[in-house]
């Protein structure tokens, strides 16, 4: 069985949001077009408390995109984004959610960030996504969404570690930093991830 995992296509990551991904809105029609080709469609949703540790506003004297050390790992400080219950945390209004079976929320623990839809950044706590997919009999996962170089990338890496055959849908993803994503894409390919576009599903 193959599953589509739609990562964080939320208003704050769309142009006009608090942490906009360039051309983030351009992927919405692509995602809508391919959903019917999958046995299972699920989504992840960034869902931060207002006092989340990754927000620059919660660190006196720090600025957005500064880097600190957190739990022994580097942590980028972000603008406040995808705060629980806000419009910024809602999915893009044009995104078709009818076929979605469920939504996995992440980033809910104020003390640690969570880029991946599978685990927090310290791999301390699972979201339960792996068990859900395996119980459904999923062997292939196709990942897309925002941002390609952060949350989609880390979700893909975790999906590989969990034993899934992974496909990265490039046309249905956009990166926050397009240059950085070039090297990350090479890492994915080297790990055995197949990079595909929407024509793959026709």
mmCIF file of N, CA, C and O in Angstrom, residues 35 44 51-52 54 63 69 77 79 82 91 93 99 111 145 155 175 191:
data_model
loop_
_atom_site.group_PDB
_atom_site.id
_atom_site.type_symbol
_atom_site.label_atom_id
_atom_site.label_comp_id
_atom_site.label_asym_id
_atom_site.label_seq_id
_atom_site.Cartn_x
_atom_site.Cartn_y
_atom_site.Cartn_z
ATOM 1 N N UNK A 35 -3.838 13.579 -5.161
ATOM 2 C CA UNK A 35 -4.319 12.844 -3.980
ATOM 3 C C UNK A 35 -5.100 11.582 -4.325
ATOM 4 O O UNK A 35 -5.003 10.569 -3.618
ATOM 5 N N UNK A 44 0.499 16.249 8.153
ATOM 6 C CA UNK A 44 1.040 16.709 9.435
ATOM 7 C C UNK A 44 0.730 18.189 9.577
ATOM 8 O O UNK A 44 0.539 18.912 8.586
ATOM 9 N N UNK A 51 4.405 29.725 23.883
ATOM 10 C CA UNK A 51 5.698 29.854 24.573
ATOM 11 C C UNK A 51 6.726 28.839 24.064
ATOM 12 O O UNK A 51 7.620 28.422 24.796
ATOM 13 N N UNK A 52 6.615 28.460 22.804
ATOM 14 C CA UNK A 52 7.511 27.430 22.261
ATOM 15 C C UNK A 52 8.958 27.905 22.255
ATOM 16 O O UNK A 52 9.257 29.058 21.929
ATOM 17 N N UNK A 54 11.341 27.371 20.281
ATOM 18 C CA UNK A 54 11.955 27.710 18.994
ATOM 19 C C UNK A 54 11.634 29.126 18.534
ATOM 20 O O UNK A 54 12.176 29.585 17.532
ATOM 21 N N UNK A 63 17.420 37.351 18.039
ATOM 22 C CA UNK A 63 16.671 37.755 16.853
ATOM 23 C C UNK A 63 16.242 36.529 16.047
ATOM 24 O O UNK A 63 16.813 35.437 16.201
ATOM 25 N N UNK A 69 22.032 26.761 21.206
ATOM 26 C CA UNK A 69 22.169 25.326 21.464
ATOM 27 C C UNK A 69 21.020 24.883 22.358
ATOM 28 O O UNK A 69 20.717 25.534 23.360
ATOM 29 N N UNK A 77 16.235 29.921 15.719
ATOM 30 C CA UNK A 77 15.121 30.645 16.331
ATOM 31 C C UNK A 77 14.241 31.224 15.228
ATOM 32 O O UNK A 77 14.710 31.976 14.381
ATOM 33 N N UNK A 79 10.480 32.982 13.637
ATOM 34 C CA UNK A 79 9.359 33.861 13.987
ATOM 35 C C UNK A 79 8.245 33.008 14.606
ATOM 36 O O UNK A 79 8.160 31.804 14.324
ATOM 37 N N UNK A 82 2.486 29.096 13.330
ATOM 38 C CA UNK A 82 1.628 27.925 13.548
ATOM 39 C C UNK A 82 1.287 27.738 15.026
ATOM 40 O O UNK A 82 1.372 26.633 15.574
ATOM 41 N N UNK A 91 -4.680 25.004 7.709
ATOM 42 C CA UNK A 91 -4.215 24.602 6.388
ATOM 43 C C UNK A 91 -4.635 25.631 5.341
ATOM 44 O O UNK A 91 -5.634 26.337 5.504
ATOM 45 N N UNK A 93 -6.403 27.464 2.590
ATOM 46 C CA UNK A 93 -7.842 27.305 2.339
ATOM 47 C C UNK A 93 -8.182 26.588 1.028
ATOM 48 O O UNK A 93 -9.278 26.022 0.900
ATOM 49 N N UNK A 99 -10.012 13.852 1.257
ATOM 50 C CA UNK A 99 -9.519 12.472 1.205
ATOM 51 C C UNK A 99 -8.603 12.132 2.392
ATOM 52 O O UNK A 99 -8.177 10.996 2.534
ATOM 53 N N UNK A 111 9.170 22.530 24.829
ATOM 54 C CA UNK A 111 10.588 22.487 25.180
ATOM 55 C C UNK A 111 11.486 21.938 24.070
ATOM 56 O O UNK A 111 12.708 21.914 24.225
ATOM 57 N N UNK A 145 5.236 18.911 0.553
ATOM 58 C CA UNK A 145 4.765 19.978 1.431
ATOM 59 C C UNK A 145 5.800 21.050 1.682
ATOM 60 O O UNK A 145 6.652 21.345 0.852
ATOM 61 N N UNK A 155 11.299 14.586 7.696
ATOM 62 C CA UNK A 155 10.275 13.528 7.692
ATOM 63 C C UNK A 155 10.702 12.384 6.783
ATOM 64 O O UNK A 155 10.518 11.203 7.113
ATOM 65 N N UNK A 175 11.171 24.780 -0.995
ATOM 66 C CA UNK A 175 12.173 24.935 0.066
ATOM 67 C C UNK A 175 12.225 26.373 0.571
ATOM 68 O O UNK A 175 11.996 27.320 -0.184
ATOM 69 N N UNK A 191 20.708 8.230 -0.236
ATOM 70 C CA UNK A 191 20.102 7.302 0.735
ATOM 71 C C UNK A 191 19.087 6.363 0.077
ATOM 72 O O UNK A 191 18.532 5.491 0.739
#
